[in-house]
Amino acid sequence: MDWLNAIVQGTLLGGLYVLFAAGLSLIFGVMRLVNIAHGDLIVLGAYLGLTVTTTVGLHPLAALVIVVPAMGLIGYALQRGLLNQTLGDDLLPPLLVTFGLSVILQNGLLELYTADPQKMDAGALETASVTVGGLTLGVLPLLTFGFAVAVIWGLQWTFYRTGLGRAFRAVSDNQDIAQLMGLNRRHIFGLAMALALAVTAIAGILLGIRTSFDPSIGGGRLIFGFEAVIIGGLGNLWGTLAGGVILGVAQTLGAKIDPGWQILSGHLAFLIILAIRPNGLFPRIAA
Amino acid sequence: MGTILRLHDLSKAFGAVTVADALSYEVQEGEALGVIGPNGAGKTSMFNLITGTLRPSHGRVEFDGRDVTTMSPARRSHAGIARSFQVPQPFSGMTVFENAMIAATQSAGLYGHHAERFCIEVLDQTELLPKANAQAASLTLLERKRLEMTRALCAKPKLLLLDEIAGGLTEAECSSLVQTIKSIHAGGVTIIWIEHVVHALMAVVERLIVIDFGKKIAEGEARAVMESPEVKEIYLGIEADA
Ligand SMILES: Nc1ncnc2c1ncn2[C@@H]1O[C@H](COP(=O)(O)OP(=O)(O)OP(=O)(O)O)[C@@H](O)[C@H]1O
Ligand SMILES: [Mg+2]
C-alpha cells in the first residue's frame, strides 16, 4: 500500500512537471528553439499571479483568467521582438540570448519582489483531500494533474485538428516551403510562443500555490521540464505527459527509500532512460 | 491580355557561378512559356528570383503591374505566384490533404468548408484524391510531383511555375501529367515551365526561352527556337527528335 501510495503521489507530482515541460516541448517542436529562460518564465508567471491575487484580491485559480492571457501577450512580443532574430542555422545564438534573458528575468524579479520567499494563498484548496480506495489524495495535486492532462490534450488537439496547428506543423516541417505557401513564420512562431507561455502561466500559478518561490528557482524548474521532455521523446506531447509522470514517480519512490534521495532519484531515472533510449521513449523528431 | 510578369535586367551570382546575367523577358497573361537550358544554367535560380527566395544583385521583378523585387516570398505567394519544386518537397509529416489545405488557407486565403471543397476539386483534377489521407512521405515519385502541382494550384495562382515536373517519370506517367497541365492552362492560369523532357514541353507551351550561364540566348515561337542553331549546339545529340 505504501508503495502504491508513493506511485500515485508521484504520478500527481508528475502533473506539475508536465506543465513545466509542455511549453518547452511545444517550442522545440515548432521552431527547434531551446529556451533556457523557460524556468524563469514559469517563476514570472508565479509572480504575476501573486501580484494579481494581492492587488485585486482574486483567488489564485481565478487569477489564471488574467495571468494566462498576459503571459500569452508577453510570449508573442518576446518572440517577435527578440527571439525571431536569433533563429537560423546556428543553434548557439538562441541559447545565448535565452540564457541572457534568464539572467535578466531573475535580476528583474529580484529588484521588484526581493529575494524573500513568497507563496500564493489558495485557502482551503491547499489542504483539502479526498480518500479513494484507502489512498488519501490532495485536491490540489489532483487538480494539477487534471490541468496537465487537459493542457496536453488541448495542445494535441490544436496541433492535429486546427488550422493553426497545421500551420505550426508546416513551419516545423519546412520553414522555407511554408513561406512560399504564404505563411509568415515570424507570426506563427509568435503564436507558438504565446501558447507556450500561456501554459507556463498555469504552471507558475500551480507552482506558487504548492510551494514557496523566490526569483532564483527557475533553473531547477527548467531542469525538471527538460527531463520530462527528453524522457518522453522530442516533439511528442503525449510523450511529454509520460515523461513528467515517470520523473514524478521516480522522485517519490526515491524519497520513500530515503527522503534525501527525492531529487537525485529523478535525475538517475532520467540518466538511465537516456542511456537505454538516447532519443527518449516516444520520439517524433529524429535527433 | 496584359503583361503578368516582367523580369528586367536581373543579375545574380554565387561567387564565380553566374545564375542570372542581365536577364530580361516578359510573360503575357494566359500564356504558357517553356524554359530550357543545360544543367546548372540557372533555370531553378530564375524561379527562386521570381518567388523571392533569392534576391537579385541587380534588376527588377514586376508581377501583375507591381514591382515585387523586395517583397517576401509569403507576400508574393499572396499576390499570386506559386511554384512546384524540381525535387518534390512536401510537408512530409502531413497528409496530402493537409498539404493542400496549407496552400488553400494560407496562400489563397480560403476558410473552412470553402477551403476544403476547393482542395478536393484540385485533388480531383490532379488525380490525387484517392491519396488524400495518405502521409506525404509515403507517396511515389509521380504522386509527389502531383502533390507539388496540387499545392501550387491550391494557392489559386495567377502565375504557375513548374520546375522539371516531368523529369524521372515513365512515358505513360508523363503523358497523363501533360494532360493535367494542359487542362490547368486551359483554365486560364499563366504557366512558366522549365523542362528537360522537351516533347512534353512542346505539347503545352507556345513560346520558349533558352538560358545558358544565366543568360537568355534565344527566345521565340517554340518550334522555331528548337530549330535554331544556338539550341542545336547546346542540345547536340540530346532530344534531337523533339
Ligand atoms: N544557393 C546557392 N549557393 C551557391 N550556388 C548555387 C546556389 N543555388 C544554385 N547554385 C549554383 O548555381 C548554378 C545554377 O543552379 P540552378 O539550380 O539554377 O541550375 P538549373 O538550370 O536549374 O540546373 P538543372 O537543370 O540541373 O536543374 C549551379 O551551378 C548551382 O550549383
Ligand atoms: Mg533546376
XYZ file of C-alpha atoms and ligand atoms in Angstrom:
561
model
C 0.000 0.000 0.000
C 2.829 2.342 0.888
C 4.478 1.759 -2.447
C 1.216 2.136 -4.328
C 0.676 5.372 -2.459
C 4.149 6.584 -3.481
C 3.447 5.761 -7.129
C 0.092 7.545 -7.109
C 1.507 10.605 -5.339
C 4.407 10.577 -7.788
C 2.028 10.482 -10.736
C 0.191 13.508 -9.389
C 3.509 15.313 -8.752
C 4.417 14.450 -12.323
C 1.430 16.558 -13.414
C 3.328 19.669 -12.280
C 6.413 18.593 -14.240
C 4.263 18.035 -17.296
C 3.088 21.632 -17.000
C 6.722 22.783 -16.675
C 7.594 20.751 -19.758
C 4.650 21.356 -22.107
C 5.778 24.829 -23.199
C 9.345 23.654 -23.792
C 8.110 20.710 -25.823
C 5.820 22.909 -27.915
C 8.516 25.489 -28.671
C 11.115 22.903 -29.515
C 8.643 21.063 -31.728
C 7.631 24.124 -33.735
C 10.883 26.072 -34.046
C 13.709 23.908 -32.606
C 14.332 26.592 -30.024
C 15.763 25.531 -26.681
C 14.545 28.149 -24.274
C 16.960 28.435 -21.326
C 14.734 31.109 -19.772
C 11.736 28.782 -19.599
C 12.113 28.123 -15.853
C 12.367 31.834 -15.114
C 9.268 32.448 -17.222
C 7.447 29.926 -15.009
C 8.591 31.938 -11.993
C 7.475 35.130 -13.729
C 4.048 33.518 -14.108
C 4.020 32.790 -10.381
C 4.929 36.399 -9.508
C 2.302 37.779 -11.883
C -0.181 35.504 -10.132
C 0.991 36.792 -6.772
C 0.571 40.407 -7.867
C -2.918 39.761 -9.195
C -4.018 37.901 -6.052
C -2.643 40.515 -3.672
C -3.703 43.650 -5.552
C -7.059 42.528 -6.961
C -7.776 40.051 -4.198
C -8.597 37.191 -6.537
C -8.215 33.523 -5.670
C -5.015 32.236 -7.386
C -7.028 29.979 -9.700
C -9.255 32.891 -10.691
C -6.079 34.878 -11.375
C -5.434 32.468 -14.255
C -8.020 34.422 -16.225
C -5.692 37.425 -16.161
C -2.245 35.814 -15.991
C -2.740 33.304 -18.831
C -3.568 35.936 -21.488
C -0.945 38.304 -20.041
C 1.771 35.673 -20.403
C 0.474 34.884 -23.882
C 0.923 38.518 -24.893
C 4.383 38.607 -23.337
C 5.227 35.448 -25.298
C 4.127 36.911 -28.621
C 6.024 40.154 -28.006
C 9.125 38.296 -26.829
C 9.175 36.095 -29.908
C 8.565 38.870 -32.424
C 10.736 41.430 -30.685
C 13.691 39.279 -29.701
C 13.757 35.536 -30.290
C 12.846 35.549 -34.005
C 16.045 37.491 -34.633
C 18.127 34.686 -33.148
C 16.721 31.828 -35.210
C 18.767 30.433 -38.066
C 21.003 27.524 -38.935
C 23.221 28.185 -35.925
C 21.918 26.780 -32.626
C 24.147 28.948 -30.438
C 22.524 32.429 -30.727
C 19.120 31.367 -29.324
C 20.850 29.527 -26.465
C 22.944 32.583 -25.592
C 20.065 35.020 -25.915
C 17.654 32.944 -23.811
C 20.426 32.455 -21.250
C 20.805 36.231 -21.130
C 17.046 36.573 -20.835
C 17.125 34.176 -17.890
C 19.672 36.364 -16.088
C 17.665 39.495 -16.832
C 14.419 37.935 -15.594
C 15.996 36.700 -12.354
C 17.535 40.063 -11.574
C 14.428 41.949 -12.606
C 12.291 39.831 -10.281
C 14.848 40.283 -7.526
C 14.606 44.070 -7.887
C 10.825 44.080 -7.964
C 9.953 41.427 -5.409
C 13.194 40.967 -3.354
C 14.704 37.578 -2.557
C 12.161 36.775 0.162
C 10.283 33.544 -0.479
C 6.659 34.157 -1.472
C 3.639 31.951 -1.628
C 0.146 32.269 -3.018
C -2.724 31.654 -0.651
C -5.316 29.313 -2.100
C -7.162 28.842 1.199
C -8.848 25.516 1.876
C -7.799 24.131 -1.510
C -4.247 23.698 -0.230
C -5.163 21.197 2.452
C -8.316 19.613 1.018
C -8.088 15.919 0.260
C -10.219 13.005 -0.841
C -9.883 9.347 0.056
C -10.014 6.877 -2.799
C -9.636 3.165 -2.107
C -7.684 3.772 1.051
C -5.387 6.368 -0.511
C -5.530 9.972 0.601
C -5.137 12.278 -2.387
C -4.674 16.032 -2.161
C -7.228 18.001 -4.158
C -4.530 20.421 -5.341
C -2.280 17.665 -6.778
C -5.354 16.077 -8.382
C -6.309 19.407 -9.891
C -2.739 19.928 -11.109
C -2.733 16.549 -12.779
C -6.103 17.318 -14.340
C -4.684 20.584 -15.721
C -1.680 18.695 -17.080
C -3.796 16.158 -18.967
C -6.122 18.894 -20.215
C -3.192 21.025 -21.422
C -1.538 18.140 -23.273
C -4.859 17.085 -24.777
C -5.617 20.685 -25.759
C -2.218 21.191 -27.389
C -2.502 17.868 -29.192
C -5.949 18.827 -30.451
C -4.674 22.236 -31.576
C -1.787 20.614 -33.425
C -3.761 17.997 -35.296
C -7.275 19.396 -35.588
C -6.979 23.122 -36.258
C -5.669 25.385 -38.990
C -3.252 26.967 -36.542
C -1.842 23.542 -35.679
C -1.488 22.742 -39.377
C 0.489 25.948 -39.767
C 2.658 25.011 -36.741
C 3.399 21.634 -38.298
C 4.098 23.132 -41.719
C 6.715 25.605 -40.440
C 8.144 22.888 -38.232
C 8.440 20.600 -41.263
C 9.977 23.083 -43.686
C 10.098 26.809 -42.993
C 11.164 27.825 -46.485
C 8.391 25.953 -48.236
C 5.877 27.157 -45.668
C 6.797 30.752 -46.512
C 6.335 30.079 -50.197
C 2.827 28.883 -49.300
C 2.115 32.282 -47.801
C 2.856 31.512 -44.142
C 4.536 34.260 -42.172
C 6.838 32.209 -39.984
C 7.590 35.131 -37.646
C 3.900 35.438 -36.827
C 3.447 31.662 -36.491
C 6.442 31.462 -34.146
C 4.975 34.355 -32.156
C 1.700 32.454 -31.772
C 3.573 29.308 -30.717
C 5.451 31.219 -28.020
C 2.201 32.872 -26.899
C 0.628 29.441 -26.482
C 3.706 28.101 -24.689
C 3.767 30.965 -22.213
C 0.023 30.694 -21.643
C 0.701 27.138 -20.481
C 3.677 28.394 -18.488
C 1.323 30.754 -16.638
C -0.737 27.765 -15.465
C 2.468 26.017 -14.373
C 3.653 29.110 -12.493
C 0.428 29.619 -10.596
C 0.086 25.980 -9.578
C 3.744 26.013 -8.508
C 3.148 29.150 -6.454
C 0.172 27.606 -4.670
C 2.016 24.374 -3.959
C 5.311 25.697 -2.650
C 7.047 28.926 -1.772
C 9.088 30.500 -4.518
C 11.749 33.142 -4.989
C 13.439 34.619 -8.087
C 16.235 32.036 -8.078
C 14.265 28.806 -8.501
C 13.746 28.985 -12.286
C 16.792 26.896 -13.111
C 15.528 23.885 -11.172
C 12.104 24.057 -12.860
C 13.841 24.237 -16.241
C 15.769 21.033 -15.463
C 12.612 19.152 -14.436
C 10.855 20.353 -17.568
C 13.781 19.336 -19.772
C 13.988 15.921 -18.201
C 10.285 15.312 -18.734
C 10.514 16.390 -22.401
C 13.564 14.259 -23.089
C 12.315 11.166 -21.261
C 9.107 11.341 -23.303
C 10.880 11.931 -26.607
C 11.304 15.183 -28.534
C 8.311 16.525 -30.380
C 5.768 14.170 -28.812
C 3.274 15.845 -26.489
C 1.788 12.636 -25.080
C 5.390 11.512 -24.558
C 5.946 14.657 -22.505
C 2.994 13.662 -20.315
C 4.545 10.222 -19.800
C 7.949 11.813 -19.150
C 6.602 14.097 -16.428
C 4.811 11.219 -14.728
C 7.909 8.992 -14.852
C 10.001 11.778 -13.333
C 7.458 12.376 -10.580
C 7.136 8.679 -9.743
C 10.925 8.212 -9.697
C 11.196 11.094 -7.235
C 8.550 9.860 -4.817
C 9.902 6.305 -4.935
C 13.392 7.631 -4.202
C 12.042 9.724 -1.347
C 10.321 6.644 0.028
C 13.673 4.863 0.315
C 15.374 7.904 1.801
C 13.818 11.389 1.954
C 17.132 12.907 0.826
C 17.047 10.934 -2.408
C 13.992 12.531 -3.983
C 15.678 14.858 -6.476
C 18.635 12.543 -7.033
C 16.486 9.553 -7.973
C 14.594 11.677 -10.510
C 17.880 12.588 -12.192
C 19.016 8.962 -12.027
C 15.841 7.750 -13.726
C 16.433 10.386 -16.403
C 20.029 9.246 -16.963
C 19.094 5.571 -17.082
C 16.359 6.180 -19.660
C 18.698 8.358 -21.692
C 21.380 5.646 -21.608
C 18.950 2.972 -22.798
C 16.987 5.126 -25.236
C 19.004 8.190 -26.264
C 16.025 9.650 -28.151
C 13.642 9.223 -25.243
C 10.766 6.784 -25.011
C 8.475 8.032 -27.774
C 10.436 10.337 -30.104
C 8.708 12.040 -33.050
C 11.638 14.099 -34.220
C 14.860 12.357 -35.207
C 17.712 13.688 -33.096
C -4.348 40.450 -72.061
C -1.649 42.360 -70.219
C 1.843 41.517 -69.155
C 1.742 39.481 -65.940
C 5.461 39.078 -65.329
C 8.366 41.238 -66.357
C 11.974 40.447 -65.492
C 14.106 43.488 -66.057
C 17.891 43.166 -66.291
C 18.138 40.604 -63.452
C 21.607 39.593 -62.315
C 22.769 37.264 -59.586
C 25.958 35.286 -58.959
C 27.134 32.820 -56.320
C 30.833 33.592 -56.207
C 32.136 32.696 -59.642
C 28.894 30.996 -60.712
C 26.577 33.362 -62.564
C 22.964 32.198 -62.321
C 21.342 35.283 -63.844
C 23.090 37.602 -66.243
C 21.157 40.703 -67.282
C 18.096 38.508 -67.730
C 15.041 40.228 -69.194
C 11.803 38.883 -70.608
C 8.057 39.286 -70.327
C 5.227 36.824 -69.900
C 1.717 37.644 -71.067
C -1.377 36.773 -69.079
C -2.716 33.347 -70.023
C 0.465 32.349 -71.830
C 2.419 29.116 -71.419
C 6.145 29.762 -71.640
C 8.736 26.983 -71.771
C 12.279 27.319 -70.419
C 15.132 25.095 -71.477
C 18.879 25.152 -70.922
C 21.716 22.897 -69.836
C 22.193 21.662 -66.265
C 23.365 24.416 -63.966
C 22.307 27.142 -66.413
C 20.367 28.993 -63.704
C 16.802 27.935 -64.521
C 15.814 26.975 -60.973
C 17.610 30.071 -59.709
C 15.429 32.127 -62.037
C 12.346 30.663 -60.297
C 13.920 31.483 -56.935
C 14.305 35.072 -58.110
C 10.668 35.188 -59.204
C 9.302 33.689 -55.952
C 11.590 35.771 -53.756
C 13.688 33.064 -52.097
C 16.619 34.616 -53.938
C 17.240 38.371 -54.192
C 18.884 39.705 -57.344
C 22.043 41.765 -57.001
C 20.751 43.903 -59.824
C 17.493 44.359 -61.717
C 13.739 44.215 -61.079
C 10.920 41.699 -60.940
C 7.479 43.080 -61.781
C 4.403 40.966 -61.217
C 0.834 41.912 -62.056
C 1.786 45.547 -62.535
C 3.749 45.854 -59.286
C 7.463 45.899 -58.510
C 7.875 42.887 -56.223
C 11.690 42.810 -56.156
C 11.904 43.398 -52.399
C 8.690 41.576 -51.463
C 8.917 38.500 -49.200
C 8.134 35.026 -50.603
C 4.994 34.882 -48.434
C 3.643 38.144 -49.863
C 4.467 37.128 -53.420
C 2.543 33.946 -52.777
C -0.450 36.014 -51.641
C -0.049 38.113 -54.774
C -0.499 35.000 -56.933
C 2.852 33.329 -57.628
C 3.088 29.587 -56.928
C 5.675 27.013 -57.856
C 6.484 23.331 -57.881
C 9.931 22.060 -56.960
C 12.280 20.084 -59.155
C 12.909 17.793 -56.180
C 9.457 17.433 -54.562
C 9.386 18.999 -51.119
C 6.099 18.084 -49.458
C 5.429 18.671 -45.763
C 6.271 15.041 -45.227
C 4.776 14.643 -41.763
C 1.378 15.790 -43.011
C -1.258 14.170 -45.176
C -1.771 15.037 -48.837
C -4.966 16.857 -47.908
C -3.259 18.860 -45.163
C -0.508 19.823 -47.604
C -3.170 21.129 -49.963
C -5.006 22.917 -47.141
C -1.889 24.868 -46.137
C -1.757 26.421 -49.602
C -5.521 26.963 -49.810
C -5.821 28.639 -46.407
C -2.515 30.472 -46.135
C -1.852 31.474 -49.707
C -5.273 31.625 -51.342
C -6.839 32.878 -48.099
C -9.795 30.458 -48.165
C -11.562 29.396 -44.981
C -13.227 26.310 -43.555
C -15.518 24.418 -45.912
C -14.647 26.641 -48.869
C -11.000 25.697 -48.462
C -11.817 22.009 -48.052
C -14.100 21.901 -51.064
C -11.554 23.731 -53.185
C -8.771 21.316 -52.163
C -10.960 18.374 -53.064
C -11.633 19.874 -56.509
C -7.924 20.400 -57.132
C -7.018 16.934 -55.841
C -9.576 15.536 -58.235
C -8.045 17.467 -61.116
C -4.516 16.336 -60.252
C -5.759 12.764 -59.692
C -4.561 12.587 -56.102
C -7.974 12.401 -54.473
C -7.677 8.667 -53.677
C -4.487 9.516 -51.772
C -5.922 12.484 -49.873
C -5.431 10.934 -46.449
C -2.053 9.333 -47.132
C 1.033 10.714 -45.425
C 3.003 12.759 -47.959
C 6.135 10.806 -47.027
C 4.544 7.603 -48.333
C 3.939 8.828 -51.902
C 5.626 7.571 -55.067
C 7.611 9.953 -57.264
C 4.702 10.586 -59.642
C 2.392 11.197 -56.699
C 4.897 13.593 -55.151
C 5.095 15.506 -58.406
C 1.315 15.626 -58.476
C 1.326 16.864 -54.897
C 3.752 19.624 -55.891
C 1.269 20.667 -58.550
C -1.712 20.291 -56.211
C -0.177 22.538 -53.601
C 0.734 25.129 -56.201
C -2.803 25.080 -57.630
C -4.431 25.257 -54.199
C -2.707 28.627 -53.817
C -5.034 29.836 -56.651
C -2.065 31.211 -58.591
C -2.175 33.721 -61.403
C 1.287 32.507 -62.352
C 2.254 28.843 -62.005
C 5.947 27.929 -62.092
C 6.696 24.280 -62.888
C 10.262 23.065 -62.375
C 11.055 19.844 -64.267
C 7.798 18.301 -63.202
C 8.040 15.619 -65.897
C 11.583 14.563 -65.031
C 12.040 10.965 -63.890
C 8.572 9.813 -64.939
C 7.724 6.943 -67.276
C 6.289 7.728 -70.703
C 2.726 6.922 -69.570
C 3.037 8.944 -66.380
C 4.474 11.804 -68.358
C 1.637 11.935 -70.868
C -1.020 11.842 -68.149
C 0.788 14.719 -66.444
C 0.847 16.647 -69.723
C -2.936 16.255 -69.955
C -3.316 17.676 -66.457
C -1.080 20.649 -67.241
C -2.994 21.315 -70.456
C -6.266 21.396 -68.556
C -4.792 23.788 -65.976
C -3.562 26.045 -68.764
C -6.929 25.867 -70.475
C -8.413 27.102 -67.183
C -6.596 30.396 -67.712
C -3.521 30.018 -65.476
C -0.314 31.542 -66.822
C 2.466 28.952 -66.787
C 6.247 29.046 -66.937
C 7.569 25.527 -67.297
C 11.230 24.507 -67.010
C 11.664 21.096 -68.587
C 14.343 18.812 -69.978
C 11.713 16.432 -71.368
C 11.291 18.543 -74.478
C 8.484 16.623 -76.151
C 6.298 17.056 -73.050
C 7.084 20.742 -73.022
C 6.348 21.169 -76.713
C 2.897 19.646 -76.215
C 1.915 22.559 -73.971
C 3.946 25.726 -74.489
C 3.611 28.229 -77.306
C 6.786 30.140 -76.658
C 10.246 29.103 -75.488
C 13.263 30.796 -73.967
C 16.706 29.253 -73.716
C 19.055 30.013 -70.833
C 22.746 29.276 -70.556
C 25.111 30.605 -67.879
C 22.255 32.755 -66.597
C 21.898 34.471 -69.973
C 18.901 34.359 -72.277
C 20.399 33.077 -75.511
C 17.225 32.503 -77.536
C 13.535 33.379 -77.340
C 10.588 32.918 -79.658
C 7.948 30.596 -81.047
C 8.642 27.163 -79.595
C 9.353 25.207 -82.767
C 11.447 27.940 -84.326
C 13.573 28.140 -81.171
C 14.100 24.380 -81.120
C 15.311 24.566 -84.721
C 17.687 27.469 -84.051
C 21.449 26.902 -84.260
C 22.024 28.088 -80.642
C 19.762 25.384 -79.294
C 21.095 22.715 -81.628
C 24.561 23.492 -80.380
C 23.607 23.139 -76.713
C 21.357 20.175 -77.191
C 23.609 18.458 -79.714
C 22.595 14.837 -79.618
C 20.073 15.396 -76.824
C 16.375 15.183 -77.598
C 17.162 15.862 -81.275
C 13.844 14.252 -82.195
C 11.783 16.851 -80.349
N 22.297 28.772 -53.020
C 23.314 28.530 -53.861
N 24.589 28.749 -53.463
C 25.608 28.507 -54.304
N 25.479 28.055 -55.554
C 24.228 27.826 -56.013
C 23.086 28.056 -55.180
N 21.977 27.738 -55.890
C 22.417 27.338 -57.095
N 23.767 27.389 -57.180
C 24.576 27.063 -58.339
O 24.114 27.832 -59.402
C 24.122 27.104 -60.620
C 22.753 27.133 -61.252
O 21.871 26.360 -60.462
P 20.351 26.138 -60.871
O 19.784 25.203 -59.894
O 19.683 27.435 -61.043
O 20.509 25.428 -62.279
P 19.419 24.772 -63.210
O 19.483 25.478 -64.510
O 18.110 24.703 -62.537
O 20.039 23.313 -63.380
P 19.313 21.890 -63.512
O 18.880 21.740 -64.922
O 20.412 20.928 -63.161
O 18.201 21.866 -62.551
C 24.603 25.706 -60.272
O 25.977 25.621 -60.571
C 24.388 25.619 -58.786
O 25.349 24.768 -58.193
Mg 16.928 23.236 -61.814
